[in-house]
Tab-separated table of C-alpha atoms and ligand atoms in Angstrom:
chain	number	residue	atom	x	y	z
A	1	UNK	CA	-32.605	43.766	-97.393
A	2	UNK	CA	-33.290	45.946	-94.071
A	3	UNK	CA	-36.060	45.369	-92.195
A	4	UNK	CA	-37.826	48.557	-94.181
A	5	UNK	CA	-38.101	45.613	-97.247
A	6	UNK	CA	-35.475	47.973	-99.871
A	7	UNK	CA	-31.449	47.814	-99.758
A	8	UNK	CA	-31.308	51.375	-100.684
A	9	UNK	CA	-29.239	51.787	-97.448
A	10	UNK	CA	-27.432	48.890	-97.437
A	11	UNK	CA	-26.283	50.481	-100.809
A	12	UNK	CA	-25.582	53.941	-99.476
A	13	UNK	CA	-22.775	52.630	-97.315
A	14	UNK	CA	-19.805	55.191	-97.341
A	15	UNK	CA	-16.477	53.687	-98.984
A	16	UNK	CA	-13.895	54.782	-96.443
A	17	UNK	CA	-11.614	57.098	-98.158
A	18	UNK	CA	-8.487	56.346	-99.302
A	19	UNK	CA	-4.995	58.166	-98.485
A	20	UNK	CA	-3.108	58.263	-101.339
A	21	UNK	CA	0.376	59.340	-99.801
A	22	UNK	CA	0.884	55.850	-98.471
A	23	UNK	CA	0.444	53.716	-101.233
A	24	UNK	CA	3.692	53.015	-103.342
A	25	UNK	CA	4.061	52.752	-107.048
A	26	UNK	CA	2.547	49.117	-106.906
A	27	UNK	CA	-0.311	49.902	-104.767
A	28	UNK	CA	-1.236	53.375	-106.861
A	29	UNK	CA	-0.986	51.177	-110.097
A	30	UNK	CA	-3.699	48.592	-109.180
A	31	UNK	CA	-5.984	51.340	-107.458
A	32	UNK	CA	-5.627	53.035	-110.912
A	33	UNK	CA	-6.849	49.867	-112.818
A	34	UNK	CA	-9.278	49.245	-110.578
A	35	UNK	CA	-11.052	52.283	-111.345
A	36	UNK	CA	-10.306	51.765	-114.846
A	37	UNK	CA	-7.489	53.838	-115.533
A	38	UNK	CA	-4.472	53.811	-117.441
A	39	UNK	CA	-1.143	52.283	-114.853
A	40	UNK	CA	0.814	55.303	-115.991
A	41	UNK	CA	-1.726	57.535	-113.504
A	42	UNK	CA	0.082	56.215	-110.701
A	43	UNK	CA	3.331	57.106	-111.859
A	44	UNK	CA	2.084	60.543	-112.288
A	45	UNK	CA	0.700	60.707	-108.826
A	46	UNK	CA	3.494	59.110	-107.210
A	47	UNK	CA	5.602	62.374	-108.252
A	48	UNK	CA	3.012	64.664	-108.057
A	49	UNK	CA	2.669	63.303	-104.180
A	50	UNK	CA	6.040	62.798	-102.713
A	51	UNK	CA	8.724	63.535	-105.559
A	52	UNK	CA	7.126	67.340	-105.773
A	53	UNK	CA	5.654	67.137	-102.442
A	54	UNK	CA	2.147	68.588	-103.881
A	55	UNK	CA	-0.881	67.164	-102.131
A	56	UNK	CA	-3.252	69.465	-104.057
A	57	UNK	CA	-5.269	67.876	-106.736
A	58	UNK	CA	-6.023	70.678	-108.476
A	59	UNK	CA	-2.416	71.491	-108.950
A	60	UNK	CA	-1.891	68.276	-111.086
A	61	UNK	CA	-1.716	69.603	-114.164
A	62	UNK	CA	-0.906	66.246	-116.645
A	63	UNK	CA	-4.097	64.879	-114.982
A	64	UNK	CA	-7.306	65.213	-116.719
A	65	UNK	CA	-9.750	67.771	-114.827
A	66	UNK	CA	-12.795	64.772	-114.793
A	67	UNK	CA	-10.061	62.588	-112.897
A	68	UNK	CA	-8.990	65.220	-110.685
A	69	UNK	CA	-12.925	66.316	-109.936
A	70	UNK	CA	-12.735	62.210	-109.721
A	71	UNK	CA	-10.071	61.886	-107.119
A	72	UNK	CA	-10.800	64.816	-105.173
A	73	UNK	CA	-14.274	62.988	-104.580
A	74	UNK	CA	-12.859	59.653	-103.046
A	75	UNK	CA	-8.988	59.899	-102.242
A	76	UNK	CA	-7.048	62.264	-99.611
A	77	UNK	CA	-3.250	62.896	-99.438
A	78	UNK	CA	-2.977	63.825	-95.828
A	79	UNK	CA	-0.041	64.003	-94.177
A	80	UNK	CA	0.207	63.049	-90.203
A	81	UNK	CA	-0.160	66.776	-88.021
A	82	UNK	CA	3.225	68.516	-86.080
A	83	UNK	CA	2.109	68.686	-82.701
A	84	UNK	CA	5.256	70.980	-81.941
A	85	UNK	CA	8.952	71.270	-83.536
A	86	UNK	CA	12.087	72.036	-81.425
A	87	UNK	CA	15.231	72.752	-82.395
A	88	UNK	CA	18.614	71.909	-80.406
A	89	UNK	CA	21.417	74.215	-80.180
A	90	UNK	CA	23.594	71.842	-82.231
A	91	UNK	CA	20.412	72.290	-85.477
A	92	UNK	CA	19.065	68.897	-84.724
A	93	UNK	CA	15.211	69.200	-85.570
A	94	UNK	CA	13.003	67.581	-83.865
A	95	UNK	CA	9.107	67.171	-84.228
A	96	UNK	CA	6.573	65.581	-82.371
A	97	UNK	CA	3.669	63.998	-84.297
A	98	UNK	CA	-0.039	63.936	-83.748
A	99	UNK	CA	-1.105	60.314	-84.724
A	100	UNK	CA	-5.336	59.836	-84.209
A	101	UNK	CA	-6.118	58.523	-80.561
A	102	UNK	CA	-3.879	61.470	-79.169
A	103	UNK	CA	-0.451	59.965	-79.009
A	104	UNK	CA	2.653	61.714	-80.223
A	105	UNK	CA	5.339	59.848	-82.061
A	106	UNK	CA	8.959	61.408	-82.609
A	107	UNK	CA	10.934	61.999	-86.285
A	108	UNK	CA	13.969	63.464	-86.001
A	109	UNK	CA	16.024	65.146	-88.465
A	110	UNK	CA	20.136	65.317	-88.107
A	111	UNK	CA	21.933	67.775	-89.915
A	112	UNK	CA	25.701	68.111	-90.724
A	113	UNK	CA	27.473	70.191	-93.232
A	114	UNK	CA	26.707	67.895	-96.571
A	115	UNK	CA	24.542	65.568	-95.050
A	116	UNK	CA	20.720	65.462	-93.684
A	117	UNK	CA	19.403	62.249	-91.621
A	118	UNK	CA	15.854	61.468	-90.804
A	119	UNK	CA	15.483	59.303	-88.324
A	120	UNK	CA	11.836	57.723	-88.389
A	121	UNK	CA	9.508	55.764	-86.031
A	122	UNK	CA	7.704	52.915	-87.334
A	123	UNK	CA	5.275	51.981	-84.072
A	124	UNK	CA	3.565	53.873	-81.502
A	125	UNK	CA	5.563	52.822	-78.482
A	126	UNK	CA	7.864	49.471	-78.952
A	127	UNK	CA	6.847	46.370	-76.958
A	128	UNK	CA	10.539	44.757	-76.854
A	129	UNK	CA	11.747	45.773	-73.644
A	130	UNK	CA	15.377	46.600	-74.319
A	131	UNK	CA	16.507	47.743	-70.927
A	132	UNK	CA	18.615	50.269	-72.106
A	133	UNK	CA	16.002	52.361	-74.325
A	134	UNK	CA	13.086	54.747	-72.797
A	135	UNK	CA	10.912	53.918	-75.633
A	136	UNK	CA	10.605	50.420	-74.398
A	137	UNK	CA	9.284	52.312	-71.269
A	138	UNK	CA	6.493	53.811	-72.965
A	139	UNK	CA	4.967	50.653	-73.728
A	140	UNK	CA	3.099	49.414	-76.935
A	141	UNK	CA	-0.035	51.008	-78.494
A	142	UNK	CA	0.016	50.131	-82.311
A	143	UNK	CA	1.555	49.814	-85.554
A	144	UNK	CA	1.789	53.673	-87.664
A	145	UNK	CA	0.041	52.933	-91.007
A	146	UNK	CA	2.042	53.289	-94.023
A	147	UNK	CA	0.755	57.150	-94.565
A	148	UNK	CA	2.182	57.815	-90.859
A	149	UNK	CA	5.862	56.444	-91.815
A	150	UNK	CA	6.227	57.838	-95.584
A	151	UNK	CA	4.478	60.917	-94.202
A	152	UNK	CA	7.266	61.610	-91.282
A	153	UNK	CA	9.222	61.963	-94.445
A	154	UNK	CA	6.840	64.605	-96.256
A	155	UNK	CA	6.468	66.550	-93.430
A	156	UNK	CA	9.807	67.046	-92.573
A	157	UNK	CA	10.498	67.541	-96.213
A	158	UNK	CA	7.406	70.713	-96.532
A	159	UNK	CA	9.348	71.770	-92.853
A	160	UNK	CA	12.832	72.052	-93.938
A	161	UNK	CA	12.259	74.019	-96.899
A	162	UNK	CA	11.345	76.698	-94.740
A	163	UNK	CA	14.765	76.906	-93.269
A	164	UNK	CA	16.854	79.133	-95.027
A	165	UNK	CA	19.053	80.627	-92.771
A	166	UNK	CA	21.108	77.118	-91.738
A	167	UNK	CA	24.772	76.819	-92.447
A	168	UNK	CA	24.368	73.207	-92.719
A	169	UNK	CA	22.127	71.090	-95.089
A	170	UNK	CA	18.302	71.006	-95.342
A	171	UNK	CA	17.875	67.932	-97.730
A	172	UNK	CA	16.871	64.781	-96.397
A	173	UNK	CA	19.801	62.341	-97.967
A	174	UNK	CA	19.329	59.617	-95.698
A	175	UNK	CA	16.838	57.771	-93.884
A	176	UNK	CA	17.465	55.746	-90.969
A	177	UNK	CA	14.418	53.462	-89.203
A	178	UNK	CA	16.184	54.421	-86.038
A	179	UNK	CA	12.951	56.132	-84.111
A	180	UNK	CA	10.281	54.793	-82.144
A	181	UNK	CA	9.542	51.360	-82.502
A	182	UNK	CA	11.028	47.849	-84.178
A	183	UNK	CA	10.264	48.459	-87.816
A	184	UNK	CA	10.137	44.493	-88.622
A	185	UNK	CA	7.358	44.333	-86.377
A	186	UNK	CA	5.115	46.423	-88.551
A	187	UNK	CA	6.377	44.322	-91.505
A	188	UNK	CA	4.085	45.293	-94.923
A	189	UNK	CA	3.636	49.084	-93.839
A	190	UNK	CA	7.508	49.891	-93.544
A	191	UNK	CA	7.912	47.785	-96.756
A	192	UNK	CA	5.127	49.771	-98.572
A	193	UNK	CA	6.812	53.375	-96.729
A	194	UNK	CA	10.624	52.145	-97.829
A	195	UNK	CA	9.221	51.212	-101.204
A	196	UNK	CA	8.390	54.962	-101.809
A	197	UNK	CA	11.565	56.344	-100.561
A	198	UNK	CA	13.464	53.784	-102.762
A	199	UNK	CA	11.903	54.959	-105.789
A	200	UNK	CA	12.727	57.274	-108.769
A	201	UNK	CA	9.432	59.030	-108.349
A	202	UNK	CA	9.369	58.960	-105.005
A	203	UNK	CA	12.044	59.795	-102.955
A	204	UNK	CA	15.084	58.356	-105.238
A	205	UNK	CA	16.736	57.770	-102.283
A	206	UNK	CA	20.289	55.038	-102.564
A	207	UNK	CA	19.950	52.293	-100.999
A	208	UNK	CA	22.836	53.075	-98.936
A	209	UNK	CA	20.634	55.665	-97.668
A	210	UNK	CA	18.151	53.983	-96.388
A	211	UNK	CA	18.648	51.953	-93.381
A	212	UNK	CA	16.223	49.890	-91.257
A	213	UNK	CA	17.735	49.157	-87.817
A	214	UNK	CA	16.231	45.621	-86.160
A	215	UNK	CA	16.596	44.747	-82.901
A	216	UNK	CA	16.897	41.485	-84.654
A	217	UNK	CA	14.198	39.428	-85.908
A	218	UNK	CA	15.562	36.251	-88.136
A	219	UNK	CA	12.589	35.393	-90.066
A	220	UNK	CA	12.090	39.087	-91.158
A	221	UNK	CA	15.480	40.113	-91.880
A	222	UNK	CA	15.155	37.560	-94.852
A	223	UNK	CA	11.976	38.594	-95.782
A	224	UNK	CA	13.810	42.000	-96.241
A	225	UNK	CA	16.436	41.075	-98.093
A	226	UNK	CA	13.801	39.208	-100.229
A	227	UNK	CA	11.455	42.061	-100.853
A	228	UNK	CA	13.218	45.352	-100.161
A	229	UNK	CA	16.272	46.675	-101.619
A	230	UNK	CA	17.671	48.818	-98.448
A	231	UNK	CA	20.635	48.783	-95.867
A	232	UNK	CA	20.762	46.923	-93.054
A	233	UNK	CA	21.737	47.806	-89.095
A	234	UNK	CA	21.386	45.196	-86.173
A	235	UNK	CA	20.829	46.537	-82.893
A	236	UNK	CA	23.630	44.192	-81.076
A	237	UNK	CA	25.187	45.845	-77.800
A	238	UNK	CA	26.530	42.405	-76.713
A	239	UNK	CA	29.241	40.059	-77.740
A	240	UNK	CA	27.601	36.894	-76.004
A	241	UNK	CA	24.059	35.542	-75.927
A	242	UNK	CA	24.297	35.678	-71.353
A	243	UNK	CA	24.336	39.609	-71.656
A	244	UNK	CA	22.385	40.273	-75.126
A	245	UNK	CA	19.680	38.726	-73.529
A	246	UNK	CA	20.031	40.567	-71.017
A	247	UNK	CA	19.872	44.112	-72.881
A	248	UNK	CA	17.849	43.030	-75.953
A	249	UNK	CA	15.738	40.369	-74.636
A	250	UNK	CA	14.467	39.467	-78.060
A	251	UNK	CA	17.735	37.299	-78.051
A	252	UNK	CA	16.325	34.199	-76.188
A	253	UNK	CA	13.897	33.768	-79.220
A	254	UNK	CA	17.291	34.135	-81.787
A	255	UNK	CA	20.114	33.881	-79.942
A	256	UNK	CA	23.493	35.908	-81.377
A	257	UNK	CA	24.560	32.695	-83.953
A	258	UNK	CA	21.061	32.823	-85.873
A	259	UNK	CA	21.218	36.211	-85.749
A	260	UNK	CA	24.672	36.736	-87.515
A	261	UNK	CA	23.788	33.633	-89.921
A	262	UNK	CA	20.924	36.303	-90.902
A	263	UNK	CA	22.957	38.886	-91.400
A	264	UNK	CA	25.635	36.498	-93.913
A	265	UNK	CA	22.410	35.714	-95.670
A	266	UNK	CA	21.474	39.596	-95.900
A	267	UNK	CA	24.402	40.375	-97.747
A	268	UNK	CA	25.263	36.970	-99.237
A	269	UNK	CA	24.365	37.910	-103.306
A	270	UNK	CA	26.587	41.509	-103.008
A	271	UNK	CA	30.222	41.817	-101.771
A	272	UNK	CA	30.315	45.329	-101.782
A	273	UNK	CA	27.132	45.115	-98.868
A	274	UNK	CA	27.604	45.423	-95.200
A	275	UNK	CA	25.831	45.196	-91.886
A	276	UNK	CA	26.052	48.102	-89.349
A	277	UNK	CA	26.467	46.520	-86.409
A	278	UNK	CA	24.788	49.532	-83.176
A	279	UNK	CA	26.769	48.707	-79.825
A	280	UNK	CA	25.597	50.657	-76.845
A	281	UNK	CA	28.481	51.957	-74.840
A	282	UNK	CA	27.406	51.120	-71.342
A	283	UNK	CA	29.574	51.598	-68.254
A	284	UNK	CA	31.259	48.429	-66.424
A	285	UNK	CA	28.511	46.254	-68.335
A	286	UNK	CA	29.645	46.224	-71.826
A	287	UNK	CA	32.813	48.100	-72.414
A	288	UNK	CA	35.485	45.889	-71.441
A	289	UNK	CA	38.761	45.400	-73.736
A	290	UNK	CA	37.459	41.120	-73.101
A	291	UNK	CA	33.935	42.577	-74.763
A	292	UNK	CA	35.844	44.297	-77.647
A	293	UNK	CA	38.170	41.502	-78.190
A	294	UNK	CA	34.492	38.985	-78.249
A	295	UNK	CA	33.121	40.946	-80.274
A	296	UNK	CA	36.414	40.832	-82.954
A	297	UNK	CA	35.774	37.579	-83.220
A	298	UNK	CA	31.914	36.897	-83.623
A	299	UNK	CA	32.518	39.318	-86.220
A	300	UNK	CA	35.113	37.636	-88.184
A	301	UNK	CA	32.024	35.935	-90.066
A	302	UNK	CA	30.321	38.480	-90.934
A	303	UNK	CA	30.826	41.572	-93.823
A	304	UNK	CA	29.976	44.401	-91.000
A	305	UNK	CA	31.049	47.634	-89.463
A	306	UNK	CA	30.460	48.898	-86.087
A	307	UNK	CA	29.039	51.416	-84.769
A	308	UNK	CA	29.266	52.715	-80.736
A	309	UNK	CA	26.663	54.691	-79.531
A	310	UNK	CA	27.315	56.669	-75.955
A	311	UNK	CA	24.680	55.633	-73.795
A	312	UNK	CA	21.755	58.538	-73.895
A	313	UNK	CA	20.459	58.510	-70.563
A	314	UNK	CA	17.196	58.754	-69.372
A	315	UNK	CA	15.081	59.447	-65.969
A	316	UNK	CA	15.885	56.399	-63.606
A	317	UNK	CA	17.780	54.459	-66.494
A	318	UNK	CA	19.725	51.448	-64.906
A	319	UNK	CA	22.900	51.756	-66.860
A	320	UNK	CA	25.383	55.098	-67.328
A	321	UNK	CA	27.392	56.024	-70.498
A	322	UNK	CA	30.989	54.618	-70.615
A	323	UNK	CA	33.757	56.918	-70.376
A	324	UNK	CA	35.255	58.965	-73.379
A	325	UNK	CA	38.688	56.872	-73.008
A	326	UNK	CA	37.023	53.607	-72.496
A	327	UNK	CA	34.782	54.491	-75.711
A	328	UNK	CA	38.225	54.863	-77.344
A	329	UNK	CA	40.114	51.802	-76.153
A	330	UNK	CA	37.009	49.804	-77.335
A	331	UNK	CA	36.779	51.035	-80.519
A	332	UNK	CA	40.836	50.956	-81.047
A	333	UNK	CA	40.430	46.776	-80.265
A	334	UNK	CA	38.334	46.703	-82.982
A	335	UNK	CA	40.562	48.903	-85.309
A	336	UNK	CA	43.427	47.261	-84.332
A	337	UNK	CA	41.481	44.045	-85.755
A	338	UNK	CA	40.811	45.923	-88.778
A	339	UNK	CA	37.152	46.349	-88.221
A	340	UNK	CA	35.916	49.655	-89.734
A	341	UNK	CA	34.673	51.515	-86.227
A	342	UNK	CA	32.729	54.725	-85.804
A	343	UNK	CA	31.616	55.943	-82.518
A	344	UNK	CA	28.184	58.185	-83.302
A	345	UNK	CA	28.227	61.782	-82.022
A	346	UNK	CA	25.031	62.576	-79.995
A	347	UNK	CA	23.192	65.099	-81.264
A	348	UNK	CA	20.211	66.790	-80.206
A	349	UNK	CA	20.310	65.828	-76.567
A	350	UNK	CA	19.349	69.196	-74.936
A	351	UNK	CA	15.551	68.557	-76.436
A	352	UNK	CA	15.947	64.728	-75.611
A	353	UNK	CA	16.030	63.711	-79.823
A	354	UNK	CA	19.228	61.602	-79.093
A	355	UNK	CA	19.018	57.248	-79.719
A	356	UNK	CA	16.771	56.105	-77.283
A	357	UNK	CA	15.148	58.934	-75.797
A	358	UNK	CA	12.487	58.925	-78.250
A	359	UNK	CA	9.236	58.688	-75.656
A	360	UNK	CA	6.696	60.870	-77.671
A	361	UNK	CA	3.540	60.231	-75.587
A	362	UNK	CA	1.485	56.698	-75.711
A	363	UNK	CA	-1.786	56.772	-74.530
A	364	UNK	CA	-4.477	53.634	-74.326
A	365	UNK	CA	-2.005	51.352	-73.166
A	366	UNK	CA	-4.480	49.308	-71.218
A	367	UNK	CA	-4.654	46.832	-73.063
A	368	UNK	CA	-1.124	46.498	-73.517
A	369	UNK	CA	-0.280	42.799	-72.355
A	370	UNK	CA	-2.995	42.156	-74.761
A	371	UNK	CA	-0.899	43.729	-78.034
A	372	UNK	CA	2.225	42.320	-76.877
A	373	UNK	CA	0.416	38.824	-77.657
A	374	UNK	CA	-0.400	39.970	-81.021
A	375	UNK	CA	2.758	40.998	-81.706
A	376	UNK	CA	4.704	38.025	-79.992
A	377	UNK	CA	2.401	36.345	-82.471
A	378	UNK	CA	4.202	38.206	-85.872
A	379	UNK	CA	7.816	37.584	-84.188
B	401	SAH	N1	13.928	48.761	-82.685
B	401	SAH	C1	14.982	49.123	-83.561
B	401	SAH	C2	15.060	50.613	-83.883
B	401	SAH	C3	14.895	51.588	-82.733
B	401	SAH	S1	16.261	51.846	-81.691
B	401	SAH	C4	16.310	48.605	-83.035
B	401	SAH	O1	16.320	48.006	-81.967
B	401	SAH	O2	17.316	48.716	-83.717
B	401	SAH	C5	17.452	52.688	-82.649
B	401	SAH	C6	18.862	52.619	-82.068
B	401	SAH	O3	18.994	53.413	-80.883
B	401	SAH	C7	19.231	51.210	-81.692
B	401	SAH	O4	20.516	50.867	-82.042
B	401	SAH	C8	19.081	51.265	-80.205
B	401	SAH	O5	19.753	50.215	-79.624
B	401	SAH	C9	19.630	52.644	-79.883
B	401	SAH	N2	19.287	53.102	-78.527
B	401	SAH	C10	18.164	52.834	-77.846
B	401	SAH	N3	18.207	53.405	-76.616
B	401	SAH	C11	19.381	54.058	-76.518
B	401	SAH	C12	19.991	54.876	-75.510
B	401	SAH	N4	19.377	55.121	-74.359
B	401	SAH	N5	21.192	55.400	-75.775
B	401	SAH	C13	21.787	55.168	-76.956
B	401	SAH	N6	21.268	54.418	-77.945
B	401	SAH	C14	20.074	53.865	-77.741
């Protein structure tokens, strides 16, 4: 009861509405029920939304017209707004995205002749403070909602199909969680966002396809392999636990051994799985022949491959890239030792879309010290 003496406006409340393009099969099935409908709606919605990439209701043609008139009323399917696209000399695509608040987050998309990659952020900012990456300089603002990571995808999708006049592919075939942010942070959102580009009606997307790169959280690389069916990559840069914590300071809370114990775990119930394995090429700090040879041998335990990244650099970055031949003599160690090696070509770096220079734009950081708690809280 108000003070008036009637709950007429207590009752009048407005029901936030709902987004519909982040919500997975699961999540579209028990909205349906709740509301009384058959489960099969979501199916139909879940293709009408991101396997046909329609966000009109009135398009939906196997849906009744009093569900549509029904939907239209209470549900959205918005996708997050480009802020601007650029596009590198080498056809890397990059776009920045308008998330509410006014920052911009970064989704990149990597073409080469038969393959597309999107690489997606999951956070606003990152609060790990990797010294080697600029997002880490941005600081942290906040998790993206599931709608803001599955809709990175849809937008670049709706994008690309614009571009007709490329010589090399246009179709997204693989995701990596490579952009802004430390995916396992923002736990239930990515899971809900990879759960749509896992699925038949979604995004039918391999599972070798999809890849979710950690800086390397123990607890939640289990609760991955528990609850999501998708690839793995470790950020590692560092054969011992003296320098990893060093570069990826996340390491003093699980230290290189607990981390690789994770990763046996990962892929323990399928031989044919492996861990990627990201190493940072950085001069005189991690690129000797001694680091390779290290490195051979932590990874004896573990079903992995590796893969070098040159340094990107960045305005006032501490570190430089190592040289092309020390790049080589690393990766031949490892080779030699009959580790499968790949050393990742950087693309994109004339509009800064290469690894780590993913800054986008973070604003209300003030309370910063203040999220980092909160998040220090979910590590
Ligand atoms: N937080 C996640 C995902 C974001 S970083 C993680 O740590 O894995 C994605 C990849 O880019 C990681 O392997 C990261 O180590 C790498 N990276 C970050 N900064 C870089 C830089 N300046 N040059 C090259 N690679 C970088």
């Amino acid at each position: 009861m108000n003070v008036l003496g009637n709950n007429k406006v207590e009752n009048a409340v407005i029901q936030p509405v709902t987004n519909l393009l982040g919500m997975d099969r699961k999540s579209l099935q028990d909205f349906f029920v709740a509301r009384g409908e058959a489960p099969y709606r979501a199916l139909q919605i879940l293709k009408w939304i991101h396997n046909r990439g329609i966000a009109d209701f009135n398009l939906m043609t196997d849906i009744s017209k009093n569900l549509r008139a029904s939907l239209q009323g209470n549900c959205i399917i918005q996708a997050p707004e480009v802020h601007s696209e650029h596009v590198a000399s080498d056809g890397t695509r990059k776009w920045l995205i308008a998330v509410p608040g006014g920052s911009l987050i970064e989704t990149v998309f990597i073409p080469e002749k038969k393959r597309g990659t999107l690489c997606i952020s999951s956070q606003v900012g990152c609060s790990l403070n990797c010294t080697f990456c600029s997002t880490a300089r941005q600081g942290f603002q906040r998790n993206l909602s599931a709608a803001e990571i599955i809709g990175q995808l849809w937008v670049a999708r709706d994008r690309l199909r614009t571009v007709t006049d490329s010589p090399l592919c246009t179709e997204i075939t693989n995701v990596v969680m490579m952009g802004m942010g430390e995916p396992l942070l923002n736990f239930d959102a990515v899971a809900v966002a990879l759960s749509i580009m896992r699925d038949e009606l979604g995004y039918a997307l391999p599972r070798r396809r999809v890849t979710v790169s950690t800086s390397g959280l123990v607890p939640a690389i289990d609760r991955l392999a528990a609850e999501c069916d998708v690839s793995l990559a470790v950020s590692l840069h560092a054969p011992t636990n003296d320098l990893r914590n060093v570069l990826v300071p996340i390491n003093k809370k699980y230290p290189i051994e607990e981390l690789l114990a994770a990763c046996r775990r990962y892929v323990s119930n399928n031989k044919r799985y492996f861990i990627t394995m990201e190493y940072v090429m950085l001069q005189g700090v991690n690129d000797s022949i001694e680091h390779a040879k290290r490195l051979v041998k932590i990874l004896r335990s573990v079903p992995s491959k590796v893969n070098l990244i040159p340094f990107n650099p960045f305005p006032n970055a501490p570190y430089q890239c190592s040289d092309e031949e020390t790049i080589l003599d690393f990766a031949n160690v490892l080779s030699d030792h009959d580790i499968v090696c790949t050393t990742r070509k950087t693309r994109g770096d004339d509009i800064d879309a290469a690894c780590g220079q993913l800054v986008g734009k973070v604003l209300d950081r003030t309370t910063r010290s203040e999220r980092y708690k909160q998040q220090e809280g979910a590590i």
